[in-house]
Coordinates of C-alpha atoms in Angstrom, one line a residue:
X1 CA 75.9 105.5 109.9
X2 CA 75.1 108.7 111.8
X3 CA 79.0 109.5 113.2
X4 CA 78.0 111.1 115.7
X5 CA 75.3 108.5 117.2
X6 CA 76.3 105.3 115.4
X7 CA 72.6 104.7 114.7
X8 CA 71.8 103.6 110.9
X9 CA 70.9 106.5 108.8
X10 CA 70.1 104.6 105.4
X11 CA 70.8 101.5 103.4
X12 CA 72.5 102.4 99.5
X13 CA 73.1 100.4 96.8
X14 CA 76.1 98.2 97.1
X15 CA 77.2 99.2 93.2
X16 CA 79.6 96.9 91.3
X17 CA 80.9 96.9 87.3
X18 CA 77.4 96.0 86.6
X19 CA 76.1 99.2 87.6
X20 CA 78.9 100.8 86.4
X21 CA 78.6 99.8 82.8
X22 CA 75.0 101.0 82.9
X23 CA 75.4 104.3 84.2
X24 CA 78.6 104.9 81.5
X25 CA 76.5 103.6 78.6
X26 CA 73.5 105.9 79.8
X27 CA 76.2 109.1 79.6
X28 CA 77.3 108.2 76.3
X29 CA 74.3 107.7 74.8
X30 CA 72.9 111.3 76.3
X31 CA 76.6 112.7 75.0
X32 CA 76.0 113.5 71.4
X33 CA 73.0 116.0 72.0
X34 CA 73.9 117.4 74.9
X35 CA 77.3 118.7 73.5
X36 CA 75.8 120.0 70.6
X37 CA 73.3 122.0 72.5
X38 CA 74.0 126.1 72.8
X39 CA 75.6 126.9 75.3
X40 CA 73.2 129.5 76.6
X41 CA 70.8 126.1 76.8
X42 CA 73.0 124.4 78.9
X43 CA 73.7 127.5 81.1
X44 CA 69.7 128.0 81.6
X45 CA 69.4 124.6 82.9
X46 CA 72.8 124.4 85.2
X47 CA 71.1 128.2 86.9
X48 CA 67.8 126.1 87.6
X49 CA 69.7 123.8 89.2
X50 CA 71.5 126.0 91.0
X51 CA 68.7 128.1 91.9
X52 CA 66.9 124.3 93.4
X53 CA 69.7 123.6 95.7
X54 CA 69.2 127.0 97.1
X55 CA 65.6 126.7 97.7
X56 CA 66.6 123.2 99.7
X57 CA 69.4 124.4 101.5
X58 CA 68.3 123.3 105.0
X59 CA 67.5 120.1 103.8
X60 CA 70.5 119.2 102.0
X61 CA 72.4 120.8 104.9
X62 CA 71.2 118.5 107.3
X63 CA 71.6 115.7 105.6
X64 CA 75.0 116.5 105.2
X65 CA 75.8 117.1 108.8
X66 CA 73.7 113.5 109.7
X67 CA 75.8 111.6 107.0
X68 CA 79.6 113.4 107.7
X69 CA 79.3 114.7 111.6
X70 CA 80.3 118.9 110.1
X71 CA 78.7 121.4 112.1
X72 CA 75.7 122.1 110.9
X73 CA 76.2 126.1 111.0
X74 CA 79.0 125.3 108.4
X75 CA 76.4 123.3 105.9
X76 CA 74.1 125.7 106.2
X77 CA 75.3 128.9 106.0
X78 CA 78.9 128.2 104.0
X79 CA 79.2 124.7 102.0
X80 CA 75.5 123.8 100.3
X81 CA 75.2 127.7 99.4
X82 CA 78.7 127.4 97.8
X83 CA 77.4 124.3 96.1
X84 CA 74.6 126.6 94.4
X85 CA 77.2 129.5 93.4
X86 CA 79.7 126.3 91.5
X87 CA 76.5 126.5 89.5
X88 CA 76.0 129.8 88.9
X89 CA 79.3 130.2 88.3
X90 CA 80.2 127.7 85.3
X91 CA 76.4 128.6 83.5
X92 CA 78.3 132.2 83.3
X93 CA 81.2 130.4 82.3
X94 CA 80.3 128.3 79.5
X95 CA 78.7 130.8 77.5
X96 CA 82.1 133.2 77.5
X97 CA 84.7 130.4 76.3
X98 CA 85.9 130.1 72.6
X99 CA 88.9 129.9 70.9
X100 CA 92.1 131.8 69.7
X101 CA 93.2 133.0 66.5
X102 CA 97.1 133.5 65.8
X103 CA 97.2 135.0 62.4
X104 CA 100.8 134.0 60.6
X105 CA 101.6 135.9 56.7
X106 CA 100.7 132.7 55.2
X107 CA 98.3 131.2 57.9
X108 CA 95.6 131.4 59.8
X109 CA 96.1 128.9 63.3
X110 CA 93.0 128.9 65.5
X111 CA 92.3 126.9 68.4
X112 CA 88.7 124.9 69.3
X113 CA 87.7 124.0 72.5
X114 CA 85.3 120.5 72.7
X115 CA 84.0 118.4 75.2
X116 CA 85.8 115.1 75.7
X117 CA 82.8 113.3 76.4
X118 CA 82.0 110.2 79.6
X119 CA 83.4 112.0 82.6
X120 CA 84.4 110.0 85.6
X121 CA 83.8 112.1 89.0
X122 CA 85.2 110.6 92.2
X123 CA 84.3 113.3 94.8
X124 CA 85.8 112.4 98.8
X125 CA 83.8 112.0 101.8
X126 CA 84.7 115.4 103.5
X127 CA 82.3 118.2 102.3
X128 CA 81.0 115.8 99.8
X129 CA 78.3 117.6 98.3
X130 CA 80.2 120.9 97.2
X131 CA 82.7 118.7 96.4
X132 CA 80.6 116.9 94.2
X133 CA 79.4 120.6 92.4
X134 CA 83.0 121.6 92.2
X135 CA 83.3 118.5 89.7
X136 CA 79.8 118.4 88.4
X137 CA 79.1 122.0 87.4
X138 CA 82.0 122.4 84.8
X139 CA 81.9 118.9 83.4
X140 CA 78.2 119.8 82.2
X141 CA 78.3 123.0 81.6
X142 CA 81.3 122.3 79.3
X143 CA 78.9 119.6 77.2
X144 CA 80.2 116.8 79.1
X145 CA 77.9 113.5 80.6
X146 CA 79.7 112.5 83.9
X147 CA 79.4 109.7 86.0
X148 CA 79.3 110.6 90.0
X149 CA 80.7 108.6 92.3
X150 CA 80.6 109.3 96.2
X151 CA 82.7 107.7 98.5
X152 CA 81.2 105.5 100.3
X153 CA 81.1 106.8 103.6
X154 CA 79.2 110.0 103.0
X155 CA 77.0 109.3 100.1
X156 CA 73.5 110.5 101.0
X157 CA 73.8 114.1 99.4
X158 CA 75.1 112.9 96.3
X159 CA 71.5 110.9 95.5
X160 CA 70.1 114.9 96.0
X161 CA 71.8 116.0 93.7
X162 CA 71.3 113.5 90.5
X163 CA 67.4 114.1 92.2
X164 CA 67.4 117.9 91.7
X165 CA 69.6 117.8 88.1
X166 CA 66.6 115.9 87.0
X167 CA 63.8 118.4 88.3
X168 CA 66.0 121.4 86.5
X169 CA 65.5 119.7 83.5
X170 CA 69.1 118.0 82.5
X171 CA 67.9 115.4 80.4
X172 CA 68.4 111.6 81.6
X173 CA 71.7 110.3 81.3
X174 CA 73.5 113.5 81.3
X175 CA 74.7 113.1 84.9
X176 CA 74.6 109.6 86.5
X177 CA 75.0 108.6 90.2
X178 CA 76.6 105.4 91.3
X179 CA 77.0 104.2 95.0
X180 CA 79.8 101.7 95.8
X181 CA 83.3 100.8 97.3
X182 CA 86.4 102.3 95.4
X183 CA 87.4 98.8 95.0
X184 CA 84.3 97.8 93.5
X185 CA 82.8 100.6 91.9
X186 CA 85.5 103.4 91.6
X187 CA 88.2 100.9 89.5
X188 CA 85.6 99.9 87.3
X189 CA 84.7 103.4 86.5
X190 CA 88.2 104.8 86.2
X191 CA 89.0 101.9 83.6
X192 CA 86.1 102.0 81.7
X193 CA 86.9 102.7 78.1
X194 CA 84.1 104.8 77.3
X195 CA 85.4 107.1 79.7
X196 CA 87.3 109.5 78.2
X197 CA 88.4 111.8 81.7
X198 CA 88.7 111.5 85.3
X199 CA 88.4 113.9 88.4
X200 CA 89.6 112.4 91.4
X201 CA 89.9 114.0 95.2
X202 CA 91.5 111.7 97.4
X203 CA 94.6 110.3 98.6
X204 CA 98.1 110.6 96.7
X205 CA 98.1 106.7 96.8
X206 CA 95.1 106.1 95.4
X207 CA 95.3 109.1 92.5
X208 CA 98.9 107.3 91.6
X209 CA 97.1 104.0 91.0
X210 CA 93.9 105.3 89.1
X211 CA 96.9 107.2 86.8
X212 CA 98.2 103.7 85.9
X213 CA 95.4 101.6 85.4
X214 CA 93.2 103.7 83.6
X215 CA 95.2 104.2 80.2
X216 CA 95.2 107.2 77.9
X217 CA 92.3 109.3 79.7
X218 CA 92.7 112.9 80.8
X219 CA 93.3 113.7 84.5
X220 CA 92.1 116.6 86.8
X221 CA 93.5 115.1 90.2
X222 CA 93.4 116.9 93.8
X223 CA 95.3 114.8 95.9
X224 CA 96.2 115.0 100.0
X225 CA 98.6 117.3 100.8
X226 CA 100.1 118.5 104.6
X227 CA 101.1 122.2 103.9
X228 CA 102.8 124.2 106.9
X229 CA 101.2 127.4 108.3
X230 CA 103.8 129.7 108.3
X231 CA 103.8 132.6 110.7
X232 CA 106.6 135.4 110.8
X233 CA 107.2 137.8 113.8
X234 CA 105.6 140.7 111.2
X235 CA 102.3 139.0 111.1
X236 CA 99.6 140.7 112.5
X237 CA 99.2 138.3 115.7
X238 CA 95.7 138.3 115.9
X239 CA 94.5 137.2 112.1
X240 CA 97.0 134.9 112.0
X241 CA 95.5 133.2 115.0
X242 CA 92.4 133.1 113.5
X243 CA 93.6 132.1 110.2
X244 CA 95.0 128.9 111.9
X245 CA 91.9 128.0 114.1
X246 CA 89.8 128.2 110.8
X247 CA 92.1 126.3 108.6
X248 CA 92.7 123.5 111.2
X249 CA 89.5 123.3 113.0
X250 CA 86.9 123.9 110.4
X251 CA 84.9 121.1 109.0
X252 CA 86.1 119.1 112.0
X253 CA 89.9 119.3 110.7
X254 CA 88.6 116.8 108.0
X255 CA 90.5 118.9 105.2
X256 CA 93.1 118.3 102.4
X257 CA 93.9 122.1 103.5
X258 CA 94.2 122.1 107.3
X259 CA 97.8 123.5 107.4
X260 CA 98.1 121.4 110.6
X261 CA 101.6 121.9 110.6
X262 CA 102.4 125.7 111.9
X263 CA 105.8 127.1 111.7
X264 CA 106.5 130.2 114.2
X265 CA 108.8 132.3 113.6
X266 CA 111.0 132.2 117.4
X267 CA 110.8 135.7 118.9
X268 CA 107.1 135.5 118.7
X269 CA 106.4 131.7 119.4
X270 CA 105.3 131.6 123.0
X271 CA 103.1 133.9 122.5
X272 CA 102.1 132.6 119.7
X273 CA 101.3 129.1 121.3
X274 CA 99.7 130.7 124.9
X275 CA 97.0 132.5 122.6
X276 CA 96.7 129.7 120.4
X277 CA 95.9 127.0 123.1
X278 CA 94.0 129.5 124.8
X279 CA 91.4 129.4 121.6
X280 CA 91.2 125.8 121.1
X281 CA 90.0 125.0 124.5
X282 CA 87.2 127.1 123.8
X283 CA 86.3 125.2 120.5
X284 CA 83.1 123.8 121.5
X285 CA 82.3 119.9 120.6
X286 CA 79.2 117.7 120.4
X287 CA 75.9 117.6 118.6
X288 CA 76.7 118.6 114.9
X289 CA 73.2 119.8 114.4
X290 CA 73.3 122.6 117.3
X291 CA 74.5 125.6 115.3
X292 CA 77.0 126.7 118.2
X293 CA 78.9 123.9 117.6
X294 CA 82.3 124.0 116.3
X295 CA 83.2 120.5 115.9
X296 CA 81.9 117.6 115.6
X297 CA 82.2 114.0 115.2
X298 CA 84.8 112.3 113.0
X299 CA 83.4 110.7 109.9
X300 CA 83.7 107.0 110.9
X301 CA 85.5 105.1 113.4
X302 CA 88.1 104.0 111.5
X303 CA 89.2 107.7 111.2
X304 CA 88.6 108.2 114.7
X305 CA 91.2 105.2 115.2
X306 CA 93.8 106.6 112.9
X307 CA 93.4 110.5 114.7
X308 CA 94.0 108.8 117.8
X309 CA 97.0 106.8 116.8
X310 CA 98.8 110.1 116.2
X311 CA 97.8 111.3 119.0
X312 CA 99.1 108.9 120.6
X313 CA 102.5 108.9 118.4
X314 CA 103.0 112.5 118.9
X315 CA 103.8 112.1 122.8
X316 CA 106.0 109.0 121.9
X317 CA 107.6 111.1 119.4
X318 CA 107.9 113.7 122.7
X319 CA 106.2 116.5 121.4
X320 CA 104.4 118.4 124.6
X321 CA 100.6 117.7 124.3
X322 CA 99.0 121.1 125.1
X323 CA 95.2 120.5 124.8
X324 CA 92.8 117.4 123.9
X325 CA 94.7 114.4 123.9
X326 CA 92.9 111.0 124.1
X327 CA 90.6 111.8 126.6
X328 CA 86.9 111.9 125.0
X329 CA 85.5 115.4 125.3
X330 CA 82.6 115.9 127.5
X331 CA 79.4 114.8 125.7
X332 CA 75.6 114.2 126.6
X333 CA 74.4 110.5 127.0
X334 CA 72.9 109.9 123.6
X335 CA 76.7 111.0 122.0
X336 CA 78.8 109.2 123.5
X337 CA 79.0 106.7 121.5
X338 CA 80.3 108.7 118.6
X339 CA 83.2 109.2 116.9
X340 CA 84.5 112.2 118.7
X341 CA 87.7 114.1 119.6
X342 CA 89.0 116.8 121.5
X343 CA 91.1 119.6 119.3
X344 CA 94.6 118.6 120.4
X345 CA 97.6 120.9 120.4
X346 CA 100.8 119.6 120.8
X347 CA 103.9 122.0 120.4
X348 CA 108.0 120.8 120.3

């Protein structure tokens, strides 16, 4: 569904163990010979790739903003370009890693570095495409096979991808996409036994449970967090203001990082808060494809639900609500039936 218009976008594959167990068995049969291929081999094909999602930058960018509601103007110009540097980045990388040597009077100790071989990536539905690079690029460039899976509710990009990592040239196999609910698809993946590690973004709740049922595997997990922004009266006032309306408000406040939380230090807090809610009133919201947007839709109306049931707690809770609140933002006709929210401020 289109979040910000509720019309249907696409249909995608409802993927079960079924799928699963094909797509695992594909990666480990591709495993062998793509590990053992040089390095410089693997770091020509991973820069092709690269260099494709930066030919089809628009394109990717606006499927992203129809399938997740961020601003196009952040697709665009900050998140699919990023997704081509991951690539860039690990095909320079794979090429420079080896071992250690520490020579002893009676030995010689050295240490190897190998691939571990399936790869299970389980990329979030905020920013999902670099997300799903972030994961991607090292597990291949590293001689890994890896099996993608997107969360459910942004998984159009993610198709793109396993597209364009077959027009570089990474053979068949090597990276594998697989649609589905976490329930459905993700558990079966994360148990699998031919899968030897797992990458997981997500929620704390969910990476604790993939940690105990999936056995003796190897885990890279980046789990949700709600750090405090912390700002001291020796701050310089104005880039700290701007440091917290990018960390909060960018990619619709949709972000493991958002710092939501700010801490001011006393002597400077009302001023602090005056300039602050001054700002967010003037973050603009609506149409995620007009580039002077700043926010735009949440990613599904569930989340909508849950953003507005701490609103909502925040004045029971009697914090002061400064800006937004539950009140829908003003919108054109043909967006009102999205799932949008004003930025809120509330301050205690």
């Amino acid at each position: 569904m289109n979040p910000a218009t509720q019309e249907v976008l696409a249909e995608v594959a409802r993927g079960g163990e079924a799928e699963i167990d094909a797509a695992v068995a594909a990666a480990k049969a591709a495993f062998p010979r793509w590990a053992s291929r040089p390095a410089t081999e693997r770091a020509a094909l991973l820069r092709k790739l690269g260099d494709l999602i930066a030919r089809h930058v628009p394109e990717i960018a606006e499927t992203e903003t129809r399938d997740t509601g961020q601003p196009i103007a952040q697709t665009a110009k900050q998140l699919i370009p990023r997704s081509a540097d991951n690539f860039y980045y690990f095909a320079e990388m794979c090429v420079r890693v080896d071992g250690h040597t520490y020579p002893t009077p009676t030995h010689l100790n050295y240490t190897l570095f190998h691939p571990v071989g399936v790869c299970a990536l389980i990329s979030p539905w905020n920013v999902p495409f670099m997300t799903s690079t972030w994961k991607t690029a090292p597990a291949l460039a590293f001689g890994n096979t890896a099996v993608l899976k997107m969360s459910e509710l942004s998984p159009l990009t993610a198709s793109r991808l396993g597209e364009l990592a077959l027009e570089a040239g990474i053979p068949a196999g090597v990276l594998n996409v697989v649609h589905g609910f976490g329930t459905e698809a993700g558990e079966a993946l994360c148990r699998h036994p031919d899968v030897r590690a797992i990458s997981f973004t997500g929620s704390t709740a969910t990476g604790n449970r993939i940690v105990k049922a999936a056995g003796l595997k190897k885990f890279s997990m980046e789990l949700g967090g709600k750090s405090p922004f912390v700002v001291f009266d020796d701050a310089d006032l104005t880039r700290a203001l701007d440091a917290a309306l990018f960390m909060i408000f960018s990619n619709n406040g949709e972000r493991c990082t958002a710092g939501s939380r700010i801490f001011v230090q006393q002597s400077i807090y009302a001023d602090f808060v005056d300039k602050f809610v001054a700002r967010a009133k003037r973050i603009s919201v609506g149409d995620p494809l007009d580039e002077k947007i700043n926010v735009g839709p949440m990613v599904s109306p569930e989340h909508l639900a849950k953003v507005r049931r701490y609103i909502e707690l925040g004045s029971r809770e009697g914090a002061t609500l400064l800006c937004g609140g539950l009140d829908a933002p003003a919108l054109p006709e043909f967006l009102r039936r999205g799932n949008f929210v004003a930025p809120t401020v509330f301050a205690t």
